[in-house]
Amino acid sequence: MLVLNNFVLLFVEASPFLLAGMLIAGIIHQFVPKNWIEKTLGSKGSIVNAALIGAPLPLCSCSVIPVAMGIRRSGASKASTASFLVATPETGVDSIGITYALMGPVMAIARPVAAIFSALCAGMLVHLFGTKETAKNTPKLIAQQQSSSCCHPSDSDVLSIKQKVIFSFAFGFGQLLRDFMLWFVLGIFFAALVTTFVPPSFFTQHGQGVFAMLVVVLVSIPMYVCATASTPIAVGLLLSGISPGAALVFMLTGPATNIATLMVIKNELGKRELILYLIAIATSAIFAGLTLDSLFTYFNWQLDLSLGVHSDMVGAVYQGSALILAGLILLQMQKRYLPRIFSANTSV
């Protein structure tokens, strides 16, 4: 029963961010020129661009999923998509602000720097060792969109703003949701299991050094926690005796490695890319954590901690968003598994 309760709480917490992410993905898909995405984030584009574009965006670990899928299917390379998937949830203007408020300037600077470094590592590993993109796999993603005239009209079509808005909703809340909804629900379920059965004291039994950071990585991988929400949790860990470097590792790996994101990466980018993604995040986060601990020791820095209160996120907006998302998921499940009930011309 406690697992179900935690599942509902996590679903409610994630819902508004996921809805916002799907909307942003739909808008990108319709309003951002495909040639710009291909040039900026495509196979000849820059992994650095993806990291720098994603870092300031205030998207959490769930809302980034549909946005990343949208840019991937609009022509972004696997490497750039991986870089974007790391930089965006690990930091953002909102999380930097709350980090400064609760932890002081050192952690507020260290967090985005480490996030961009981690994103670059992930992108480079996927670029160097990932499955090479060929005409057999890259156009397949775009072809999925071109085959549906309601979500991706040909470039020769001249669409009005109203039509583009309609198609944005159709893509974001329709096809895109259908493609990752099962992975999302399964990921939230596993996160609820971890939340239920892993006690908070598990993090702080060994608070210093590489071992503490490895423990943080292993426990944070299946968790669902956004960058902003991870900050007061990290403050609590620091007050319990964990080192600043280990707290930084938690703030990096927690938002970027929840199971919902990992399952989507496996489905969209491939198994090899998923392994490379995890290796890059774990190693870069531990390296950043060890570096930060060394700097604290060398310069004798002091943390300026404040006890922030994190909202339970169960207000009217979150509950309403959860109901909307649950309804959309049920609708798309009916369309996928009971297709005869619906007309073949249904646009969403």
mmCIF file of C-alpha atoms in Angstrom:
data_model
loop_
_atom_site.group_PDB
_atom_site.id
_atom_site.type_symbol
_atom_site.label_atom_id
_atom_site.label_comp_id
_atom_site.label_asym_id
_atom_site.label_seq_id
_atom_site.Cartn_x
_atom_site.Cartn_y
_atom_site.Cartn_z
ATOM 1 C CA MET A 1 0.000 0.000 0.000
ATOM 2 C CA LEU A 2 2.879 2.341 0.789
ATOM 3 C CA VAL A 3 4.377 1.609 -2.650
ATOM 4 C CA LEU A 4 1.106 2.605 -4.311
ATOM 5 C CA ASN A 5 0.953 5.777 -2.244
ATOM 6 C CA ASN A 6 4.512 6.712 -3.251
ATOM 7 C CA PHE A 7 3.695 5.897 -6.882
ATOM 8 C CA VAL A 8 0.757 8.309 -6.803
ATOM 9 C CA LEU A 9 2.827 11.028 -5.116
ATOM 10 C CA LEU A 10 5.629 10.691 -7.678
ATOM 11 C CA PHE A 11 3.140 10.624 -10.563
ATOM 12 C CA VAL A 12 1.480 13.786 -9.256
ATOM 13 C CA GLU A 13 4.840 15.497 -8.780
ATOM 14 C CA ALA A 14 5.983 14.656 -12.308
ATOM 15 C CA SER A 15 2.720 15.378 -14.152
ATOM 16 C CA PRO A 16 2.838 19.180 -14.682
ATOM 17 C CA PHE A 17 6.457 19.034 -15.805
ATOM 18 C CA LEU A 18 5.759 16.176 -18.190
ATOM 19 C CA LEU A 19 2.773 17.986 -19.702
ATOM 20 C CA ALA A 20 4.921 21.095 -20.153
ATOM 21 C CA GLY A 21 7.644 19.014 -21.777
ATOM 22 C CA MET A 22 5.223 17.427 -24.247
ATOM 23 C CA LEU A 23 3.880 20.849 -25.183
ATOM 24 C CA ILE A 24 7.395 22.230 -25.692
ATOM 25 C CA ALA A 25 8.287 19.184 -27.797
ATOM 26 C CA GLY A 26 5.229 19.733 -29.986
ATOM 27 C CA ILE A 27 6.053 23.416 -30.428
ATOM 28 C CA ILE A 28 9.664 22.611 -31.335
ATOM 29 C CA HIS A 29 8.485 19.970 -33.768
ATOM 30 C CA GLN A 30 6.240 22.416 -35.626
ATOM 31 C CA PHE A 31 7.785 25.865 -35.203
ATOM 32 C CA VAL A 32 11.561 25.268 -35.092
ATOM 33 C CA PRO A 33 12.967 24.736 -38.612
ATOM 34 C CA LYS A 34 14.221 21.202 -39.110
ATOM 35 C CA ASN A 35 17.303 22.399 -40.976
ATOM 36 C CA TRP A 36 18.285 24.529 -37.955
ATOM 37 C CA ILE A 37 18.011 21.522 -35.615
ATOM 38 C CA GLU A 38 19.958 19.341 -38.036
ATOM 39 C CA LYS A 39 22.657 22.018 -38.375
ATOM 40 C CA THR A 40 22.879 22.790 -34.653
ATOM 41 C CA LEU A 41 22.318 19.355 -33.088
ATOM 42 C CA GLY A 42 22.609 16.978 -36.036
ATOM 43 C CA SER A 43 25.331 14.529 -36.973
ATOM 44 C CA LYS A 44 27.553 17.432 -38.042
ATOM 45 C CA GLY A 45 26.380 19.642 -35.224
ATOM 46 C CA SER A 46 27.982 20.285 -31.895
ATOM 47 C CA ILE A 47 27.683 18.327 -28.672
ATOM 48 C CA VAL A 48 28.741 21.545 -26.976
ATOM 49 C CA ASN A 49 25.704 23.327 -28.443
ATOM 50 C CA ALA A 50 23.386 20.707 -26.969
ATOM 51 C CA ALA A 51 24.976 21.047 -23.522
ATOM 52 C CA LEU A 52 24.908 24.848 -23.544
ATOM 53 C CA ILE A 53 21.333 25.003 -24.869
ATOM 54 C CA GLY A 54 20.078 22.438 -22.362
ATOM 55 C CA ALA A 55 21.865 23.691 -19.239
ATOM 56 C CA PRO A 56 19.785 26.840 -18.549
ATOM 57 C CA LEU A 57 16.421 25.317 -19.482
ATOM 58 C CA PRO A 58 14.139 24.840 -16.437
ATOM 59 C CA LEU A 59 13.074 21.323 -17.431
ATOM 60 C CA CYS A 60 13.046 18.452 -14.945
ATOM 61 C CA SER A 61 14.015 14.842 -15.536
ATOM 62 C CA CYS A 62 10.566 13.938 -16.839
ATOM 63 C CA SER A 63 9.747 17.023 -18.901
ATOM 64 C CA VAL A 64 13.066 16.704 -20.732
ATOM 65 C CA ILE A 65 12.088 13.261 -22.071
ATOM 66 C CA PRO A 66 9.535 14.431 -24.669
ATOM 67 C CA VAL A 67 11.638 17.483 -25.568
ATOM 68 C CA ALA A 68 14.685 15.307 -26.231
ATOM 69 C CA MET A 69 12.593 12.865 -28.244
ATOM 70 C CA GLY A 70 11.236 15.766 -30.244
ATOM 71 C CA ILE A 71 14.643 17.161 -31.190
ATOM 72 C CA ARG A 72 15.954 13.654 -31.884
ATOM 73 C CA ARG A 73 13.117 12.987 -34.303
ATOM 74 C CA SER A 74 13.651 16.370 -35.894
ATOM 75 C CA GLY A 75 17.214 15.486 -36.867
ATOM 76 C CA ALA A 76 19.443 15.736 -33.778
ATOM 77 C CA SER A 77 22.241 13.176 -33.562
ATOM 78 C CA LYS A 78 22.413 10.534 -30.849
ATOM 79 C CA ALA A 79 25.435 12.245 -29.309
ATOM 80 C CA SER A 80 23.765 15.663 -29.177
ATOM 81 C CA THR A 81 20.569 14.128 -27.808
ATOM 82 C CA ALA A 82 22.540 12.383 -25.041
ATOM 83 C CA SER A 83 24.337 15.635 -24.202
ATOM 84 C CA PHE A 84 21.009 17.478 -24.039
ATOM 85 C CA LEU A 85 19.482 14.742 -21.876
ATOM 86 C CA VAL A 86 22.261 15.138 -19.310
ATOM 87 C CA ALA A 87 22.670 18.921 -19.188
ATOM 88 C CA THR A 88 18.986 19.823 -19.072
ATOM 89 C CA PRO A 89 17.716 17.919 -16.011
ATOM 90 C CA GLU A 90 20.943 18.234 -14.010
ATOM 91 C CA THR A 91 20.788 22.015 -13.862
ATOM 92 C CA GLY A 92 18.737 25.044 -14.897
ATOM 93 C CA VAL A 93 18.154 28.637 -13.941
ATOM 94 C CA ASP A 94 15.631 27.571 -11.315
ATOM 95 C CA SER A 95 17.852 24.939 -9.690
ATOM 96 C CA ILE A 96 20.872 27.265 -9.721
ATOM 97 C CA GLY A 97 18.818 29.851 -7.866
ATOM 98 C CA ILE A 98 17.661 27.448 -5.176
ATOM 99 C CA THR A 99 21.200 26.030 -4.886
ATOM 100 C CA TYR A 100 22.543 29.505 -4.205
ATOM 101 C CA ALA A 101 19.781 30.125 -1.659
ATOM 102 C CA LEU A 102 20.281 26.865 0.225
ATOM 103 C CA MET A 103 23.985 26.087 -0.237
ATOM 104 C CA GLY A 104 25.773 29.300 -1.101
ATOM 105 C CA PRO A 105 27.758 30.540 -4.107
ATOM 106 C CA VAL A 106 30.339 27.741 -4.327
ATOM 107 C CA MET A 107 27.762 25.003 -4.886
ATOM 108 C CA ALA A 108 25.721 27.283 -7.150
ATOM 109 C CA ILE A 109 28.733 27.643 -9.449
ATOM 110 C CA ALA A 110 29.933 24.046 -9.150
ATOM 111 C CA ARG A 111 26.560 22.597 -10.123
ATOM 112 C CA PRO A 112 26.145 24.021 -13.668
ATOM 113 C CA VAL A 113 29.857 23.644 -14.426
ATOM 114 C CA ALA A 114 29.751 19.965 -13.432
ATOM 115 C CA ALA A 115 26.488 19.441 -15.335
ATOM 116 C CA ILE A 116 27.930 20.815 -18.578
ATOM 117 C CA PHE A 117 31.081 18.738 -18.080
ATOM 118 C CA SER A 118 28.964 15.632 -17.520
ATOM 119 C CA ALA A 119 26.894 16.385 -20.632
ATOM 120 C CA LEU A 120 30.006 16.788 -22.761
ATOM 121 C CA CYS A 121 31.355 13.467 -21.492
ATOM 122 C CA ALA A 122 28.099 11.681 -22.333
ATOM 123 C CA GLY A 123 27.917 13.216 -25.790
ATOM 124 C CA MET A 124 31.531 12.415 -26.610
ATOM 125 C CA LEU A 125 31.267 8.803 -25.430
ATOM 126 C CA VAL A 126 28.150 8.237 -27.539
ATOM 127 C CA HIS A 127 29.809 9.946 -30.502
ATOM 128 C CA LEU A 128 33.010 7.906 -30.242
ATOM 129 C CA PHE A 129 31.716 4.510 -29.173
ATOM 130 C CA GLY A 130 28.002 4.503 -29.943
ATOM 131 C CA THR A 131 26.321 2.776 -32.853
ATOM 132 C CA LYS A 132 27.119 4.676 -36.005
ATOM 133 C CA GLU A 133 24.170 6.442 -37.530
ATOM 134 C CA THR A 134 23.510 5.444 -41.098
ATOM 135 C CA ALA A 135 20.785 5.873 -43.665
ATOM 136 C CA LYS A 136 19.162 2.775 -42.180
ATOM 137 C CA ASN A 137 18.529 4.178 -38.720
ATOM 138 C CA THR A 138 18.633 7.987 -38.793
ATOM 139 C CA PRO A 139 15.893 8.594 -41.410
ATOM 140 C CA LYS A 140 13.777 5.939 -39.703
ATOM 141 C CA LEU A 141 13.056 8.315 -36.838
ATOM 142 C CA ILE A 142 12.113 11.161 -39.156
ATOM 143 C CA ALA A 143 10.149 8.857 -41.415
ATOM 144 C CA GLN A 144 7.919 7.947 -38.483
ATOM 145 C CA GLN A 145 6.822 11.547 -38.406
ATOM 146 C CA GLN A 146 6.539 11.976 -42.170
ATOM 147 C CA SER A 147 4.249 8.985 -42.407
ATOM 148 C CA SER A 148 1.644 10.814 -40.330
ATOM 149 C CA SER A 149 0.279 13.822 -42.195
ATOM 150 C CA CYS A 150 -1.476 15.155 -39.100
ATOM 151 C CA CYS A 151 1.681 15.500 -37.058
ATOM 152 C CA HIS A 152 4.329 16.267 -39.637
ATOM 153 C CA PRO A 153 3.075 17.734 -42.912
ATOM 154 C CA SER A 154 5.550 17.953 -45.751
ATOM 155 C CA ASP A 155 7.816 20.951 -45.945
ATOM 156 C CA SER A 156 5.986 22.114 -49.046
ATOM 157 C CA ASP A 157 2.756 22.601 -47.119
ATOM 158 C CA VAL A 158 2.012 26.135 -46.025
ATOM 159 C CA LEU A 159 0.398 25.983 -42.606
ATOM 160 C CA SER A 160 -1.369 28.681 -40.683
ATOM 161 C CA ILE A 161 -0.428 29.420 -37.070
ATOM 162 C CA LYS A 162 -3.669 27.778 -35.962
ATOM 163 C CA GLN A 163 -2.852 24.592 -37.879
ATOM 164 C CA LYS A 164 0.669 24.491 -36.448
ATOM 165 C CA VAL A 165 -0.699 24.857 -32.921
ATOM 166 C CA ILE A 166 -3.141 22.001 -33.533
ATOM 167 C CA PHE A 167 -0.385 19.816 -34.955
ATOM 168 C CA SER A 168 1.851 20.705 -32.002
ATOM 169 C CA PHE A 169 -0.749 19.358 -29.576
ATOM 170 C CA ALA A 170 -1.356 16.331 -31.796
ATOM 171 C CA PHE A 171 2.322 15.426 -31.800
ATOM 172 C CA GLY A 172 3.156 16.227 -28.174
ATOM 173 C CA PHE A 173 0.066 14.817 -26.475
ATOM 174 C CA GLY A 174 -0.611 12.104 -29.044
ATOM 175 C CA GLN A 175 2.130 10.288 -30.902
ATOM 176 C CA LEU A 176 4.972 11.286 -28.603
ATOM 177 C CA LEU A 177 3.055 10.289 -25.462
ATOM 178 C CA ARG A 178 2.170 6.921 -27.016
ATOM 179 C CA ASP A 179 5.840 6.228 -27.664
ATOM 180 C CA PHE A 180 7.092 6.653 -24.083
ATOM 181 C CA MET A 181 4.081 6.403 -21.741
ATOM 182 C CA LEU A 182 4.646 2.744 -20.762
ATOM 183 C CA TRP A 183 8.318 3.376 -20.021
ATOM 184 C CA PHE A 184 7.376 6.419 -17.962
ATOM 185 C CA VAL A 185 4.796 4.573 -15.866
ATOM 186 C CA LEU A 186 7.171 1.647 -15.325
ATOM 187 C CA GLY A 187 9.961 4.017 -14.338
ATOM 188 C CA ILE A 188 7.758 5.814 -11.808
ATOM 189 C CA PHE A 189 6.792 2.430 -10.345
ATOM 190 C CA PHE A 190 10.438 1.424 -9.831
ATOM 191 C CA ALA A 191 11.157 4.840 -8.342
ATOM 192 C CA ALA A 192 8.296 4.261 -5.889
ATOM 193 C CA LEU A 193 9.842 0.929 -4.902
ATOM 194 C CA VAL A 194 13.177 2.615 -4.180
ATOM 195 C CA THR A 195 11.509 5.450 -2.279
ATOM 196 C CA THR A 196 9.644 2.915 -0.157
ATOM 197 C CA PHE A 197 12.396 0.439 0.664
ATOM 198 C CA VAL A 198 15.632 2.498 0.690
ATOM 199 C CA PRO A 199 15.905 4.468 3.972
ATOM 200 C CA PRO A 200 17.380 7.989 3.896
ATOM 201 C CA SER A 201 20.088 6.907 6.330
ATOM 202 C CA PHE A 202 21.481 4.627 3.622
ATOM 203 C CA PHE A 203 23.115 7.670 1.994
ATOM 204 C CA THR A 204 24.907 8.846 5.099
ATOM 205 C CA GLN A 205 26.348 5.638 6.555
ATOM 206 C CA HIS A 206 29.569 6.312 4.658
ATOM 207 C CA GLY A 207 29.589 10.012 3.910
ATOM 208 C CA GLN A 208 33.099 10.609 2.595
ATOM 209 C CA GLY A 209 35.211 9.589 -0.390
ATOM 210 C CA VAL A 210 34.726 7.490 -3.503
ATOM 211 C CA PHE A 211 32.704 4.790 -1.748
ATOM 212 C CA ALA A 212 30.102 7.311 -0.602
ATOM 213 C CA MET A 213 29.832 8.624 -4.135
ATOM 214 C CA LEU A 214 29.428 5.132 -5.581
ATOM 215 C CA VAL A 215 26.657 4.451 -3.070
ATOM 216 C CA VAL A 216 24.956 7.712 -4.067
ATOM 217 C CA VAL A 217 25.194 6.790 -7.769
ATOM 218 C CA LEU A 218 23.765 3.290 -7.260
ATOM 219 C CA VAL A 219 20.862 4.494 -5.150
ATOM 220 C CA SER A 220 20.044 7.597 -7.188
ATOM 221 C CA ILE A 221 19.869 5.818 -10.559
ATOM 222 C CA PRO A 222 16.364 4.386 -10.085
ATOM 223 C CA MET A 223 15.029 7.395 -8.168
ATOM 224 C CA TYR A 224 12.813 10.110 -9.573
ATOM 225 C CA VAL A 225 13.946 13.512 -8.352
ATOM 226 C CA CYS A 226 14.109 16.767 -10.303
ATOM 227 C CA ALA A 227 17.033 19.186 -10.087
ATOM 228 C CA THR A 228 15.142 21.681 -7.941
ATOM 229 C CA ALA A 229 13.706 19.043 -5.597
ATOM 230 C CA SER A 230 17.100 17.354 -5.222
ATOM 231 C CA THR A 231 18.603 20.512 -3.700
ATOM 232 C CA PRO A 232 16.898 20.485 -0.266
ATOM 233 C CA ILE A 233 17.434 16.715 -0.144
ATOM 234 C CA ALA A 234 21.138 17.328 -0.707
ATOM 235 C CA VAL A 235 21.092 19.924 2.081
ATOM 236 C CA GLY A 236 19.666 17.296 4.416
ATOM 237 C CA LEU A 237 22.399 14.857 3.373
ATOM 238 C CA LEU A 238 25.064 17.504 4.012
ATOM 239 C CA LEU A 239 23.656 18.172 7.473
ATOM 240 C CA SER A 240 23.796 14.424 8.124
ATOM 241 C CA GLY A 241 27.522 14.324 7.417
ATOM 242 C CA ILE A 242 27.908 13.604 3.719
ATOM 243 C CA SER A 243 30.679 15.515 1.903
ATOM 244 C CA PRO A 244 29.984 18.400 -0.523
ATOM 245 C CA GLY A 245 31.343 16.274 -3.373
ATOM 246 C CA ALA A 246 28.979 13.402 -2.599
ATOM 247 C CA ALA A 247 26.073 15.858 -2.401
ATOM 248 C CA LEU A 248 27.068 17.185 -5.827
ATOM 249 C CA VAL A 249 27.097 13.621 -7.171
ATOM 250 C CA PHE A 250 23.537 13.176 -5.917
ATOM 251 C CA MET A 251 22.403 16.426 -7.558
ATOM 252 C CA LEU A 252 23.944 15.312 -10.854
ATOM 253 C CA THR A 253 22.987 11.642 -11.027
ATOM 254 C CA GLY A 254 19.555 11.830 -9.392
ATOM 255 C CA PRO A 255 17.850 14.045 -11.997
ATOM 256 C CA ALA A 256 19.646 12.511 -15.006
ATOM 257 C CA THR A 257 19.374 8.781 -14.301
ATOM 258 C CA ASN A 258 15.845 7.942 -13.181
ATOM 259 C CA ILE A 259 14.515 4.731 -14.706
ATOM 260 C CA ALA A 260 11.872 6.500 -16.776
ATOM 261 C CA THR A 261 14.612 8.433 -18.596
ATOM 262 C CA LEU A 262 16.858 5.392 -18.937
ATOM 263 C CA MET A 263 14.141 3.273 -20.505
ATOM 264 C CA VAL A 264 13.361 5.979 -23.036
ATOM 265 C CA ILE A 265 17.071 6.292 -23.878
ATOM 266 C CA LYS A 266 17.243 2.550 -24.501
ATOM 267 C CA ASN A 267 14.212 2.719 -26.740
ATOM 268 C CA GLU A 268 15.215 5.863 -28.657
ATOM 269 C CA LEU A 269 19.013 5.665 -28.817
ATOM 270 C CA GLY A 270 19.828 1.987 -28.226
ATOM 271 C CA LYS A 271 21.306 -0.357 -25.616
ATOM 272 C CA ARG A 272 24.911 0.591 -26.286
ATOM 273 C CA GLU A 273 24.110 4.273 -25.962
ATOM 274 C CA LEU A 274 22.323 3.614 -22.656
ATOM 275 C CA ILE A 275 25.412 1.905 -21.236
ATOM 276 C CA LEU A 276 27.654 4.721 -22.448
ATOM 277 C CA TYR A 277 25.227 7.259 -20.995
ATOM 278 C CA LEU A 278 25.387 5.646 -17.551
ATOM 279 C CA ILE A 279 29.163 5.274 -17.645
ATOM 280 C CA ALA A 280 29.590 8.919 -18.620
ATOM 281 C CA ILE A 281 27.280 10.252 -15.914
ATOM 282 C CA ALA A 282 28.680 8.059 -13.137
ATOM 283 C CA THR A 283 32.356 8.677 -13.914
ATOM 284 C CA SER A 284 32.006 12.400 -14.629
ATOM 285 C CA ALA A 285 29.874 12.950 -11.509
ATOM 286 C CA ILE A 286 32.365 11.127 -9.267
ATOM 287 C CA PHE A 287 35.255 13.039 -10.862
ATOM 288 C CA ALA A 288 33.409 16.318 -10.266
ATOM 289 C CA GLY A 289 32.620 15.295 -6.678
ATOM 290 C CA LEU A 290 36.215 14.374 -5.881
ATOM 291 C CA THR A 291 37.442 17.599 -7.465
ATOM 292 C CA LEU A 292 34.986 19.646 -5.414
ATOM 293 C CA ASP A 293 35.987 17.926 -2.165
ATOM 294 C CA SER A 294 39.650 18.602 -2.982
ATOM 295 C CA LEU A 295 38.922 22.276 -3.632
ATOM 296 C CA PHE A 296 36.996 22.577 -0.361
ATOM 297 C CA THR A 297 39.945 21.075 1.493
ATOM 298 C CA TYR A 298 42.630 23.080 -0.309
ATOM 299 C CA PHE A 299 40.938 26.476 -0.034
ATOM 300 C CA ASN A 300 39.248 25.722 3.296
ATOM 301 C CA TRP A 301 35.864 26.733 1.894
ATOM 302 C CA GLN A 302 32.806 26.667 4.150
ATOM 303 C CA LEU A 303 29.275 25.768 3.139
ATOM 304 C CA ASP A 304 26.500 28.258 3.802
ATOM 305 C CA LEU A 305 23.569 25.919 4.348
ATOM 306 C CA SER A 306 19.950 26.933 4.816
ATOM 307 C CA LEU A 307 17.055 24.659 5.626
ATOM 308 C CA GLY A 308 14.688 25.040 2.721
ATOM 309 C CA VAL A 309 11.190 23.624 2.778
ATOM 310 C CA HIS A 310 10.323 21.608 -0.301
ATOM 311 C CA SER A 311 6.651 21.641 -1.202
ATOM 312 C CA ASP A 312 4.844 18.320 -1.265
ATOM 313 C CA MET A 313 3.718 19.311 -4.743
ATOM 314 C CA VAL A 314 0.200 18.066 -4.223
ATOM 315 C CA GLY A 315 -1.621 21.340 -4.783
ATOM 316 C CA ALA A 316 -4.481 21.914 -7.168
ATOM 317 C CA VAL A 317 -2.207 22.486 -10.174
ATOM 318 C CA TYR A 318 -0.325 19.246 -9.610
ATOM 319 C CA GLN A 319 -3.456 17.215 -8.931
ATOM 320 C CA GLY A 320 -5.197 18.660 -11.971
ATOM 321 C CA SER A 321 -2.148 17.951 -14.126
ATOM 322 C CA ALA A 322 -2.038 14.380 -12.836
ATOM 323 C CA LEU A 323 -5.684 13.838 -13.763
ATOM 324 C CA ILE A 324 -5.097 15.271 -17.237
ATOM 325 C CA LEU A 325 -1.992 13.147 -17.780
ATOM 326 C CA ALA A 326 -3.715 9.995 -16.511
ATOM 327 C CA GLY A 327 -6.622 10.664 -18.869
ATOM 328 C CA LEU A 328 -4.283 11.193 -21.821
ATOM 329 C CA ILE A 329 -2.395 7.987 -21.040
ATOM 330 C CA LEU A 330 -5.632 5.985 -20.809
ATOM 331 C CA LEU A 331 -6.808 7.501 -24.091
ATOM 332 C CA GLN A 332 -3.568 6.652 -25.879
ATOM 333 C CA MET A 333 -3.570 3.134 -24.421
ATOM 334 C CA GLN A 334 -7.057 2.627 -25.833
ATOM 335 C CA LYS A 335 -5.906 3.859 -29.225
ATOM 336 C CA ARG A 336 -2.869 1.598 -29.201
ATOM 337 C CA TYR A 337 -4.445 -1.577 -27.858
ATOM 338 C CA LEU A 338 -8.059 -1.113 -29.001
ATOM 339 C CA PRO A 339 -7.541 0.573 -32.381
ATOM 340 C CA ARG A 340 -10.815 -0.612 -33.901
ATOM 341 C CA ILE A 341 -12.776 1.618 -31.549
ATOM 342 C CA PHE A 342 -11.277 4.711 -33.062
ATOM 343 C CA SER A 343 -11.406 6.097 -36.547
ATOM 344 C CA ALA A 344 -8.273 5.786 -38.615
ATOM 345 C CA ASN A 345 -8.464 9.516 -39.235
ATOM 346 C CA THR A 346 -8.253 10.522 -35.558
ATOM 347 C CA SER A 347 -5.597 13.176 -35.318
ATOM 348 C CA VAL A 348 -4.481 12.895 -31.674
#
